[in-house]
Coordinates of C-alpha atoms in Angstrom, one line a residue:
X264 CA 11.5 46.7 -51.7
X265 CA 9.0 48.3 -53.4
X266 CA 7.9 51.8 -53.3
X267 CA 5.6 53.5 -50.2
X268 CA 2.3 51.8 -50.1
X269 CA 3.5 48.1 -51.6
X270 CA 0.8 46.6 -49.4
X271 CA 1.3 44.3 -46.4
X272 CA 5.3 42.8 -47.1
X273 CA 6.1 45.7 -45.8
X274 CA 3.9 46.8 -43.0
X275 CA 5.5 46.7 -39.4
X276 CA 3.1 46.2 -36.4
X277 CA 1.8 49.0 -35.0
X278 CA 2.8 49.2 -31.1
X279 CA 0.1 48.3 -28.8
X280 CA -0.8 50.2 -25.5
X281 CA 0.3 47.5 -23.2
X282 CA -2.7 45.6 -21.3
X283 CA -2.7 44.9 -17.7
X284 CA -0.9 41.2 -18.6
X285 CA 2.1 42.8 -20.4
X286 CA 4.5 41.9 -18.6
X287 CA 8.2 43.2 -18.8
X288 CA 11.2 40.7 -19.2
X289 CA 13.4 42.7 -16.6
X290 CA 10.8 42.9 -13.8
X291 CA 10.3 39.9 -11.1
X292 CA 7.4 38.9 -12.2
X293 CA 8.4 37.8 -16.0
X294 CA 8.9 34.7 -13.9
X295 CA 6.3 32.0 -13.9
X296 CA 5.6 32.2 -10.5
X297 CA 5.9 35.9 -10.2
X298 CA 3.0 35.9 -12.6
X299 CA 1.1 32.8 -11.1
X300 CA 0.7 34.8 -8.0
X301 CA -0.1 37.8 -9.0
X302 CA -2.9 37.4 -11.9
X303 CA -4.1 33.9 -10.0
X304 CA -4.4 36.2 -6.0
X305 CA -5.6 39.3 -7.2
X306 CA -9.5 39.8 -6.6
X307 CA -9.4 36.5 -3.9
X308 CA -9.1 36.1 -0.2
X309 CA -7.0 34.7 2.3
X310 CA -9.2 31.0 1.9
X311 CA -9.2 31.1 -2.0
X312 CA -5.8 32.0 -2.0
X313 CA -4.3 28.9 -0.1
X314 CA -6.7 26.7 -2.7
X315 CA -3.8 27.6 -5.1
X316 CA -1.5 25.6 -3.1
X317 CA -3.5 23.3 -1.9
X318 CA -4.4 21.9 -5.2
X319 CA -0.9 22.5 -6.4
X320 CA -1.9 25.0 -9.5
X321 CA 1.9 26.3 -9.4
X322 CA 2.5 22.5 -11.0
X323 CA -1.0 22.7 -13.1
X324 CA 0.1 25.6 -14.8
X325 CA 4.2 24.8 -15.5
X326 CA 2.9 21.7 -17.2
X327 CA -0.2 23.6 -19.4
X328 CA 2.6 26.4 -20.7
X329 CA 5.7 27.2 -18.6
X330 CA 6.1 30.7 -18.5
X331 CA 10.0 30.4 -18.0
X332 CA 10.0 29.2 -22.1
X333 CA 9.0 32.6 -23.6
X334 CA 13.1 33.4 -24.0
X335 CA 13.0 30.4 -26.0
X336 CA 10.2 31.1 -28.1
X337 CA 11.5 34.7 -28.9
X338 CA 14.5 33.3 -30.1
X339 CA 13.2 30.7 -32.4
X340 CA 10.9 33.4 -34.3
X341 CA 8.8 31.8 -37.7
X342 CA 10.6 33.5 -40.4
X343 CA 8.4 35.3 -43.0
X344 CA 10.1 34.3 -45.8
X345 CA 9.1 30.2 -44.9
X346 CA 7.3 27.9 -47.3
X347 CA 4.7 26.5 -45.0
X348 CA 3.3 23.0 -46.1
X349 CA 0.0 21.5 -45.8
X350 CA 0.6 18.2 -47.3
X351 CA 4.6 16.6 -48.5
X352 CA 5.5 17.7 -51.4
X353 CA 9.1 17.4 -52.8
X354 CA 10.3 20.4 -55.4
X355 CA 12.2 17.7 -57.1
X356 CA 9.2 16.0 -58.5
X357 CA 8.0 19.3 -60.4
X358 CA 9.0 19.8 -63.9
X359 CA 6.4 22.9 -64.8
X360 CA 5.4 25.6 -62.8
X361 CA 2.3 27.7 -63.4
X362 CA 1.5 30.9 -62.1
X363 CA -1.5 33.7 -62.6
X364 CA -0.9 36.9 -62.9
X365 CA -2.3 39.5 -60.2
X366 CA -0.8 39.2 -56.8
X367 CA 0.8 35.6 -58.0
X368 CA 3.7 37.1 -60.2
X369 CA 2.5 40.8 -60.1
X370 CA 2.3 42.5 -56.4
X371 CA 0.4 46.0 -56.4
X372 CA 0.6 48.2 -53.5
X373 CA -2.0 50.0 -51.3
X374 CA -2.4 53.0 -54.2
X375 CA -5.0 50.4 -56.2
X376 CA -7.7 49.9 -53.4
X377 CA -8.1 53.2 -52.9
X378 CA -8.3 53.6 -56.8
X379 CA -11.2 50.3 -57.3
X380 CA -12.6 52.3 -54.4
X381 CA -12.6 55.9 -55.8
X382 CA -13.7 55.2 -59.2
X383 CA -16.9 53.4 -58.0
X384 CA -19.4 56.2 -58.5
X385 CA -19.2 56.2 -61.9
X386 CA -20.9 53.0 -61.9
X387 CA -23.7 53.9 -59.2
X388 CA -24.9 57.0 -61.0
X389 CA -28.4 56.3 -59.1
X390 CA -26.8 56.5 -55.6
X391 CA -26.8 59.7 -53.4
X392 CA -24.3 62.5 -53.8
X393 CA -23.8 62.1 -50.2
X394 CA -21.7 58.8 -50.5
X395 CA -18.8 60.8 -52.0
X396 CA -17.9 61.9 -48.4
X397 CA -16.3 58.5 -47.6
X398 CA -12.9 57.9 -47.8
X399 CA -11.5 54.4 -48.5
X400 CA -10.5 52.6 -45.1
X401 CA -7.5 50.5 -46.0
X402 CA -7.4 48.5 -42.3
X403 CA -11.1 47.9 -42.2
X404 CA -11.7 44.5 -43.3
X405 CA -9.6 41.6 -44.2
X406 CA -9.3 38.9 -46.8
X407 CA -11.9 35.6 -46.1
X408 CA -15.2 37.6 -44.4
X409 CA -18.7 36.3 -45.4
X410 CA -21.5 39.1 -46.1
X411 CA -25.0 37.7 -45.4
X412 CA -26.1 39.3 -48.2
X413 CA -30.2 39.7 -47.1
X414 CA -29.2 40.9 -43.7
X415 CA -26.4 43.2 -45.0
X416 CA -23.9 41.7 -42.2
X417 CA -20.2 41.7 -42.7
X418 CA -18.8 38.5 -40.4
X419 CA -15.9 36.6 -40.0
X420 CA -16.7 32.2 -39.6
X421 CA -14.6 29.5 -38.2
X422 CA -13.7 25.9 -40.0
X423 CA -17.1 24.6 -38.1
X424 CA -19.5 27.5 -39.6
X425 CA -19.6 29.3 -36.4
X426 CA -19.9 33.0 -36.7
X427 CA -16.9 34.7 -34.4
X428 CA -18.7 36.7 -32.1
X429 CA -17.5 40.4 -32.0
X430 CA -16.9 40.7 -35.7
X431 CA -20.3 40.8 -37.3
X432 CA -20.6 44.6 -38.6
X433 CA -23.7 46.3 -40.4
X434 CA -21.9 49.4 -42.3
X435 CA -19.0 50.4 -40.4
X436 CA -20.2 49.6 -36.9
X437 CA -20.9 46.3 -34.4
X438 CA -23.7 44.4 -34.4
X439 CA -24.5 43.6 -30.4
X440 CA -23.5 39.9 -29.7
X441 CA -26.9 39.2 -28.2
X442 CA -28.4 40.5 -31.4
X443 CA -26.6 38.0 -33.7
X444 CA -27.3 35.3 -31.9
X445 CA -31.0 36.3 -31.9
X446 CA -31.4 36.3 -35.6
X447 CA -29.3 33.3 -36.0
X448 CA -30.6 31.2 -33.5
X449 CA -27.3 31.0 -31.7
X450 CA -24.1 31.6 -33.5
X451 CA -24.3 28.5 -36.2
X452 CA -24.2 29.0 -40.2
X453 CA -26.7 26.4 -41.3
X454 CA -24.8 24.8 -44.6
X455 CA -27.8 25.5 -46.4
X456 CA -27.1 29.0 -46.2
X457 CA -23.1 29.1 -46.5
X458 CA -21.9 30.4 -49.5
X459 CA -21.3 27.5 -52.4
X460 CA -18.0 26.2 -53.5
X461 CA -16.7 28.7 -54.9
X462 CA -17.6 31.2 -52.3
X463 CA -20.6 32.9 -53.6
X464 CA -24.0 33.3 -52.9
X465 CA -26.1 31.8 -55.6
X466 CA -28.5 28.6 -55.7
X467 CA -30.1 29.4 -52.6
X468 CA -26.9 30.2 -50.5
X469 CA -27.4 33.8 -49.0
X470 CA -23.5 34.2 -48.0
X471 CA -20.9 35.4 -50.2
X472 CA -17.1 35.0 -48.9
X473 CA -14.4 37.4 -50.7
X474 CA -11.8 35.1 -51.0
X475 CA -9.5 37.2 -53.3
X476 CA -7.4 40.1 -52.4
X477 CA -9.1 42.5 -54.9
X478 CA -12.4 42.0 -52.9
X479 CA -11.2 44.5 -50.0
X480 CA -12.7 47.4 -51.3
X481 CA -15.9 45.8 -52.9
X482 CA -16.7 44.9 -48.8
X483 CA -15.2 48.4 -48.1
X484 CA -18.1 50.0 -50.5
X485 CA -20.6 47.4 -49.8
X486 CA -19.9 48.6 -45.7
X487 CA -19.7 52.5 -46.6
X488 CA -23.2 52.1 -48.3
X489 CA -25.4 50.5 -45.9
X490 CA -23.7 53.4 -43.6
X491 CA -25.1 55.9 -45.0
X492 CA -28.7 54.2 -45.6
X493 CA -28.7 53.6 -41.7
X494 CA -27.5 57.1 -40.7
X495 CA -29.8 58.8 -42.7
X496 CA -32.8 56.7 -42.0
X497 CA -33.2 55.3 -45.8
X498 CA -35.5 52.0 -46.2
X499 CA -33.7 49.6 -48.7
X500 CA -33.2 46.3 -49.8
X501 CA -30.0 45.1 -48.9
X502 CA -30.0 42.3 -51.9
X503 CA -30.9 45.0 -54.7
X504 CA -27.4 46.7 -52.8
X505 CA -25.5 44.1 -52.9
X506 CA -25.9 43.2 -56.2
X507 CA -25.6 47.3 -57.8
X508 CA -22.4 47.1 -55.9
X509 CA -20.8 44.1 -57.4
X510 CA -21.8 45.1 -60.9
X511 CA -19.9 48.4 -60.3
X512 CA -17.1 46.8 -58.6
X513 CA -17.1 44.3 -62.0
X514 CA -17.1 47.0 -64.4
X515 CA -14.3 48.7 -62.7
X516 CA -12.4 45.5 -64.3
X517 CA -15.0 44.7 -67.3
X518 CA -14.8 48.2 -69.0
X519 CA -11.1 48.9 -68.4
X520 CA -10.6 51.8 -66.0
X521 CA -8.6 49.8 -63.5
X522 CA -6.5 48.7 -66.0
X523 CA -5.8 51.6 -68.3
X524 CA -5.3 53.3 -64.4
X525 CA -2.6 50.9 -63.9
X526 CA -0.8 51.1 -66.7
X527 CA -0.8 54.8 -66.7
X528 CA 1.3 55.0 -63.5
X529 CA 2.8 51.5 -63.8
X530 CA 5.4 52.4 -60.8
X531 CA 2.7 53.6 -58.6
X532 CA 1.0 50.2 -58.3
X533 CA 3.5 47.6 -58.9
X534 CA 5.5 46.8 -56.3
X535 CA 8.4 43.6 -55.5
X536 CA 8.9 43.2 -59.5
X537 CA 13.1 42.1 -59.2
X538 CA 11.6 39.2 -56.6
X539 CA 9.5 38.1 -59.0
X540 CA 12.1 38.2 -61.8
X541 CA 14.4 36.5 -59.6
X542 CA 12.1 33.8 -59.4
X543 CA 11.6 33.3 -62.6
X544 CA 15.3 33.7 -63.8
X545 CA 15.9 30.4 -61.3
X546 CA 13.2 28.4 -62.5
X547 CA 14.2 28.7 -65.9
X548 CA 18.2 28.6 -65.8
X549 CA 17.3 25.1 -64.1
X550 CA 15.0 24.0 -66.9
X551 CA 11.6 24.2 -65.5
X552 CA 8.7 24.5 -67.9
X553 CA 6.8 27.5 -67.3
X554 CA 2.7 28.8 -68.2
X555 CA 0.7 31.7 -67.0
X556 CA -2.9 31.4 -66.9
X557 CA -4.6 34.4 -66.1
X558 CA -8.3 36.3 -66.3
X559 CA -6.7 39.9 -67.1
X560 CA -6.4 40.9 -70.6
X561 CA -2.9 40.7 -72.4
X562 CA -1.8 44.1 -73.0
X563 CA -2.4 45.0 -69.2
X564 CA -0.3 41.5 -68.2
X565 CA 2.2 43.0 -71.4
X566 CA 2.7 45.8 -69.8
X567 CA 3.2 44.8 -66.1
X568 CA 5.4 42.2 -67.3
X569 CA 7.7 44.4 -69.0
X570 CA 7.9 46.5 -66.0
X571 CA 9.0 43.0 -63.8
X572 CA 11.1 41.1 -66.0
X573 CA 11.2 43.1 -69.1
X574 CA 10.8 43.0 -72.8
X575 CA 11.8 39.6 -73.4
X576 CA 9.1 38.1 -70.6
X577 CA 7.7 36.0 -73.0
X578 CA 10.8 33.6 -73.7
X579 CA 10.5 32.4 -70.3
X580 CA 7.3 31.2 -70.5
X581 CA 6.4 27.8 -72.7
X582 CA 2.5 28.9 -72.8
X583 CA 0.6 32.5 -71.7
X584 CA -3.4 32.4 -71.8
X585 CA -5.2 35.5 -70.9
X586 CA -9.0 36.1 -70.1
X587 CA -8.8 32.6 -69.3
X588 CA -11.9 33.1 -67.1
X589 CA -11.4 30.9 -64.0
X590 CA -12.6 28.8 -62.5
X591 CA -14.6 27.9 -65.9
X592 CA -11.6 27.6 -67.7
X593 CA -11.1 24.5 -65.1
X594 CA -14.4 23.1 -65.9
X595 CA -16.1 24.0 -69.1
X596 CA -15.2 22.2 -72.0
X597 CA -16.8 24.0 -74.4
X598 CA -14.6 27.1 -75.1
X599 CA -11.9 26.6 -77.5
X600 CA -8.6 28.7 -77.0
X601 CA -7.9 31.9 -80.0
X602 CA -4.9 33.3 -80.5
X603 CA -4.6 37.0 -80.0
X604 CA -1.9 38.7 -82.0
X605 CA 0.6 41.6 -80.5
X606 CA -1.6 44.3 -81.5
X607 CA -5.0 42.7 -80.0
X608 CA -6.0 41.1 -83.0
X609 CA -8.4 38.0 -82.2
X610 CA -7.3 35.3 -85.1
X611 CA -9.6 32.5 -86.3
X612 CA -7.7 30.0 -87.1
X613 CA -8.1 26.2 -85.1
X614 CA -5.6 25.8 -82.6
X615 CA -3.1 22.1 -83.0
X616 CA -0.3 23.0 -80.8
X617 CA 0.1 25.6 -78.0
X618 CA 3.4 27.6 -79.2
X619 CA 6.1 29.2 -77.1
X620 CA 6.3 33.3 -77.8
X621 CA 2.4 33.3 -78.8
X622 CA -0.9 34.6 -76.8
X623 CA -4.1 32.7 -76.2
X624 CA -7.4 33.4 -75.3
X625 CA -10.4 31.4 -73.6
X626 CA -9.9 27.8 -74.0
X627 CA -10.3 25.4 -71.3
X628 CA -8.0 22.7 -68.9
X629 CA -9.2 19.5 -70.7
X630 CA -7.8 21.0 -74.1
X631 CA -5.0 22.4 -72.3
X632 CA -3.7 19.2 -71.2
X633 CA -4.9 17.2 -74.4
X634 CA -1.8 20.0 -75.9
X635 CA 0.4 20.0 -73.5
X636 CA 0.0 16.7 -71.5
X637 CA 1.3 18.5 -68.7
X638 CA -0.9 16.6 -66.1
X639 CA -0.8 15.2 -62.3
X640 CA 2.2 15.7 -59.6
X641 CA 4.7 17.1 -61.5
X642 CA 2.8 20.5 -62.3
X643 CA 2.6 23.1 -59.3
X644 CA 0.2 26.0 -60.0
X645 CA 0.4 29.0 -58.1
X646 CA -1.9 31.9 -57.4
X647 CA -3.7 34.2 -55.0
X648 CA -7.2 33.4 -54.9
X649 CA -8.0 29.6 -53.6
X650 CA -11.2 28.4 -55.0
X651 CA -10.4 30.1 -58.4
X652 CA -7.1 29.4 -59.0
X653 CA -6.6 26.2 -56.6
X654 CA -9.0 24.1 -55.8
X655 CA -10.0 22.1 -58.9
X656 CA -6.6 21.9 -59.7
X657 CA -6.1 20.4 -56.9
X658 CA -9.4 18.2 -56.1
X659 CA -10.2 17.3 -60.3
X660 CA -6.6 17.1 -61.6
X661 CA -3.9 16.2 -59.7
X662 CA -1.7 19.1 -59.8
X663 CA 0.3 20.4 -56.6
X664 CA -1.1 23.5 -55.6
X665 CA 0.6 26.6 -54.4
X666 CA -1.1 29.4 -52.4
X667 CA 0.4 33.3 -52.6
X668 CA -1.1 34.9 -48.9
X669 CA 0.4 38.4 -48.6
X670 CA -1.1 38.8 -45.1
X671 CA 1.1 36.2 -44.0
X672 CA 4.1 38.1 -43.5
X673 CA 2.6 40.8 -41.5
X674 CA 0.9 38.6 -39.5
X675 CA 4.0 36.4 -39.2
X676 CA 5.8 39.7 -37.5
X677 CA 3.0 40.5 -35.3
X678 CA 3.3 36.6 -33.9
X679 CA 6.9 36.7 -33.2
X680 CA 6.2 40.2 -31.0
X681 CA 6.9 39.8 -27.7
X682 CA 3.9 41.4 -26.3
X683 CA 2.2 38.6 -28.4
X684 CA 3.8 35.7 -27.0
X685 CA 3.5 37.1 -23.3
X686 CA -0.5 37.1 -24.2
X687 CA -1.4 34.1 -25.9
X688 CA 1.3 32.3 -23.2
X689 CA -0.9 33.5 -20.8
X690 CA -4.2 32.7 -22.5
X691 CA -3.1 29.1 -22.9
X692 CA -1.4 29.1 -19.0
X693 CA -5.4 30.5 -18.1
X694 CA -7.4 27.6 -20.5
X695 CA -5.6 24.8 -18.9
X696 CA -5.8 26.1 -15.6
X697 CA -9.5 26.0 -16.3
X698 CA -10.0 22.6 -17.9
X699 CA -8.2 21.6 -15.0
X700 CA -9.7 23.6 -12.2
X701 CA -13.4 22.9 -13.0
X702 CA -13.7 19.4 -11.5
X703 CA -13.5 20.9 -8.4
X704 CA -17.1 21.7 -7.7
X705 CA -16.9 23.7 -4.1
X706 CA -18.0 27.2 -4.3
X707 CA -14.1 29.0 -3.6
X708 CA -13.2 26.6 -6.3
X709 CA -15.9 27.5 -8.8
X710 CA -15.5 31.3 -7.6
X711 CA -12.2 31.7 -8.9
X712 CA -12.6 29.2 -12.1
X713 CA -15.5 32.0 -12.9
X714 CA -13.2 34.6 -12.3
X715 CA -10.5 32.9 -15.1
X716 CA -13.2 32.2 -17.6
X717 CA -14.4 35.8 -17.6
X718 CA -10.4 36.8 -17.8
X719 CA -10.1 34.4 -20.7
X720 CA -12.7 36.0 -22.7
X721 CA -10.9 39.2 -21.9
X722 CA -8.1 38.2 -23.5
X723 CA -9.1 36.2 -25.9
X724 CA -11.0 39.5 -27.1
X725 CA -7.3 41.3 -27.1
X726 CA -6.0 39.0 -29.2
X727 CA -8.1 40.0 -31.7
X728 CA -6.8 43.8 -31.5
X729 CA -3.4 42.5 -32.7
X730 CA -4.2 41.9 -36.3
X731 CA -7.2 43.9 -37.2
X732 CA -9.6 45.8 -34.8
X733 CA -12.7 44.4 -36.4
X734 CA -12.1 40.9 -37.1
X735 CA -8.5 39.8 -36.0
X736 CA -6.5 37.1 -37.9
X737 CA -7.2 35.8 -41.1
X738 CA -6.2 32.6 -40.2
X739 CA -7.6 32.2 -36.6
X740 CA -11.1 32.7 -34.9
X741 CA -9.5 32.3 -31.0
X742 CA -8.4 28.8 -31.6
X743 CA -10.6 27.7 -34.2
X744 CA -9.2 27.9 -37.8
X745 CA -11.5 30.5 -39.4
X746 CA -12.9 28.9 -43.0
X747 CA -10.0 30.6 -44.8
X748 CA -7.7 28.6 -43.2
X749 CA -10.0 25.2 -43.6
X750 CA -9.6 25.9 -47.3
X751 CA -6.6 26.9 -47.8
X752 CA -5.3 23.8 -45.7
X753 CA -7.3 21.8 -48.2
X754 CA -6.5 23.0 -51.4
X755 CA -3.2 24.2 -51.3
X756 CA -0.4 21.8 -50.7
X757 CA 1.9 24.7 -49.8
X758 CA 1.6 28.9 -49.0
X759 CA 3.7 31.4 -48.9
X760 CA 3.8 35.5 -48.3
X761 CA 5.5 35.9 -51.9
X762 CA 7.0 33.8 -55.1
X763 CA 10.4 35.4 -53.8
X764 CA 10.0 32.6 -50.3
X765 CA 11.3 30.2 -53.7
X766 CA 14.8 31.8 -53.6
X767 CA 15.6 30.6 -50.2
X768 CA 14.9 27.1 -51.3
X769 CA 16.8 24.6 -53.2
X770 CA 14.8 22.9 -56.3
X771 CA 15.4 19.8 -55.2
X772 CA 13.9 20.8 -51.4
X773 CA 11.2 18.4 -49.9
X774 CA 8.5 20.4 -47.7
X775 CA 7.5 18.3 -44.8
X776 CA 4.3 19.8 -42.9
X777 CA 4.2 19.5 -39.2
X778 CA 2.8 16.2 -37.4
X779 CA 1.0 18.4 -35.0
X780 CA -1.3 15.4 -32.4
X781 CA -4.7 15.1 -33.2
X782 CA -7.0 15.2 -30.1
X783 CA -6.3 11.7 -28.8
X784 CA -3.0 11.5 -29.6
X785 CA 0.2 11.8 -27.2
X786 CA 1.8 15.1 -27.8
X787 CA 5.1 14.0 -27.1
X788 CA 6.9 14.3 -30.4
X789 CA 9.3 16.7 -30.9
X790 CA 8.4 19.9 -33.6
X791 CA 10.2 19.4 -36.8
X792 CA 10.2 23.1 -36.7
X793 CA 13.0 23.0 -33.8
X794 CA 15.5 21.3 -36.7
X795 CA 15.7 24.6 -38.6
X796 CA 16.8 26.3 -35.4
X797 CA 20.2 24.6 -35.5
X798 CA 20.1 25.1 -39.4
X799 CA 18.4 22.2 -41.1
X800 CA 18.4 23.5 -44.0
X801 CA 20.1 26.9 -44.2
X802 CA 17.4 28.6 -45.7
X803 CA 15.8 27.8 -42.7
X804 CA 11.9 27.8 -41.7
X805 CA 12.6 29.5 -38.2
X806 CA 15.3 32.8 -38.0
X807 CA 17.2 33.9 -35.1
X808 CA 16.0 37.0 -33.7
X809 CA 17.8 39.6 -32.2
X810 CA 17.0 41.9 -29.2
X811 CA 15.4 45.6 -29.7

């Protein structure tokens, strides 16, 4: 582990207050019918009561999600340490691993937000004094939002481009549902208007998503900002904001504070470096071809390195490039790769052959695999930020694709809570009793099916509370997928928490992802999930979990 502050590996859920559907294991009414009566008679009379029976919902709701398999689901926890796969993939067919550099091989804790965030006002010299008075918020946004950047709103949106109501902000505060949906025109992105392909808002498109991890305090700043405009009554143009912001937020990197920062107190922002080496040490003691492509400059990725793996970090890897400038090093054609000496010298000289022990610069993927003719299925390329680092990798050239998530861990732990299975057992039990419930069209009938529906939304609005206050799961909007997940399910063949997931797996490991039933198929196969629980393979995808 990592010292205080390494980031979301090591965060344990915060306890909730329990709601009024907690329910305790040693009490009656963990039972399914315990519950049944109690949430589906409260609030309804003597008549609406015997409907329950009379149109059997004790059976309705057994079959939608049996209440009496929550033991079973506690004990068959999803391990954090999984490899989760979005399409087969089989380690044995890889002969050279890529990887970038920050939060793909190097992990920094908590310490460097605050730092991108603190050092901002040097580069927004023409801002108030006043702004100076806010702190950094470390749990105020997550990973994956979209900022409409003309309306200066902060909003989370599912696979289908709907906006999740609830978690549309203006500076650090809600916007009112029915005020959304009033300058929206309901709660639908028009594509038009969606951010482009790599996520940003340019051609037209006035939504930007922040896809990659180092984009938590740019929203952070962008959200203290417009704060303090709005409190203090200023007029502004929120595009003229956005914009000042993202150029200080650039220069942060550009001009080199962050890094001369980082490698000042090298132990105060690098965090999970013997994982990393371990990882590394594996991969090459087996004979895997290794490369680094990365956009940070070489003696920051020198000096981070050293710290990880050490001195000799370069004879484990068959290629480095740095300030490779993705994603144009995926597409452009035009930049030819330099070699930068030891001491930072740029050399002139026209590159034949990429060499084992030297640094480029630049350069581009066609040249790359001209060199190499490291191409298609047998090259897996991790990294942290999807469109950047995955998706024409995956889409353009053939390689397997690997995605680094962080959050997934800590959002792993919070799903095998018990209070969080007792809830979204419930909120299921509630949906089906609803889909099932509305045909009957009598007023007791539709009287309590209203009364479900608005305890639904209650719930559903709980949920939410579990991962962040704001805007909830970064992988979830209710049930939707949120677009995060639609991407990352499309452009990364497998994701992971860490690099360090690889040591519980054999090289030779094939990564099967679920069959889960589309919507008109039977969902009568069995999970491949419940294999691991009986320990196929050890290194298993599921863990045991013992009692508190």
């Amino acid at each position: 582990a990592g010292p205080a502050g390494c980031g979301p590996s090591t965060t344990t859920p915060r306890r909730r207050r329990k709601s009024k559907h907690h329910h305790d294991k040693h009490t009656p009414e963990y039972k399914g019918t315990g519950i049944l009566l109690r949430n589906l008679g409260h609030n309804c009379n003597t008549g609406r009561f015997s409907l329950f029976f009379s149109h059997n919902l004790f059976g309705i709701f057994n079959s939608c999600l049996p209440l009496d398999s929550i033991p079973m689901i506690l004990n068959n926890a999803v391990n954090p340490n999984t490899i989760f796969a979005n399409n087969e993939m089989s380690l044995q067919d890889i002969e050279i691993y890529g990887f970038d550099y920050d939060y793909t091989l190097a992990f920094y804790s908590s310490h460097l937000h605050t730092l991108i965030f603190n050092i901002r006002f040097s580069f927004l010299l023409q801002y108030p004094e006043g702004l100076k008075e806010y702190d950094y918020i470390p749990n105020f946004v997550i990973r994956g939002l979209h900022y409409d950047v003309q309306k200066a709103l902060l909003m989370k949106i599912d696979a289908f481009h709907y906006i999740q109501l609830g978690t549309v902000y203006r500076g650090l505060n809600p916007v009112p549902d029915k005020e959304v949906i009033a300058m929206y025109e309901g709660s639908h992105v028009p594509l038009e208007i969606m951010s482009d392909f790599y996520g940003k808002s340019s051609h037209g498109h006035t939504m930007k998503q922040f896809m990659d991890i180092f984009s938590l305090p740019e929203m952070t700043l962008l959200s203290c900002v417009n704060d303090y405009f709005m409190k203090h009554n200023i007029d502004y143009e929120p595009v003229h904001l956005y914009k000042d912001v993202k150029e200080a937020i650039g220069d942060v990197h550009v001009k080199g504070i962050l890094y001369r920062a980082v490698e000042a107190d090298i132990e105060k922002y690098i965090c999970y470096g013997e994982q990393t080496h371990a990882v590394l040490r594996k991969l090459s003691e087996n004979g895997k071809k290794m490369f680094l492509i990365t956009n940070s400059p070489f003696d920051f990725v020198d000096r981070g390195m050293n710290y990880i793996v050490g001195k000799d970090w370069r004879d484990l890897f068959d290629v480095v490039i740095v300030q490779a400038d993705k994603p144009g090093f995926f597409n452009d054609r035009r930049k030819p790769f330099r070699r930068v000496t030891d001491n930072g010298v740029l050399l002139w000289d026209r590159i034949h052959k990429l060499e084992k022990g030297k640094i480029y610069k630049q350069g581009n993927l066609y040249e790359f695999l001209r060199l190499t003719g490291w191409r298609g299925s047998k090259v897996l390329y991790f990294g942290d930020h999807i469109y950047s680092d995955l998706a024409d990798l995956t889409l353009k050239h053939g390689w397997r694709t690997g995605a680094i998530i962080p959050e997934l861990r800590k959002e792993i732990k919070i799903m095998n809570t018990e209070e969080y299975i007792h809830t979204m057992t419930w909120l299921q039990g509630l949906t089906g009793l609803v889909e099932r419930m509305q045909v009957y069209r009598d007023p007791d009938s539709q009287a309590v099916v209203q009364e479900w529906i608005k305890e639904r939304e209650e719930i559903r609005s709980q949920t939410k509370g579990f991962f962040n206050s704001q805007f909830g799961s970064l992988f979830r909007t209710y049930h939707n997928p949120t677009y995060f997940s639609r991407r990352l399910s499309r452009f990364a063949d497998i994701y992971m928490a860490s690099l360090s997931c690889l040591l519980d797996y054999d090289l030779r490991h094939t990564f099967f992802p679920r069959r889960n039933p589309l919507q008109h198929e039977s969902p009568f196969w069995p999970e491949q999930g419940g294999l691991s629980a009986v320990g196929i393979p050890a290194q298993a995808r599921r863990t045991q979990v013992s009692p508190e």
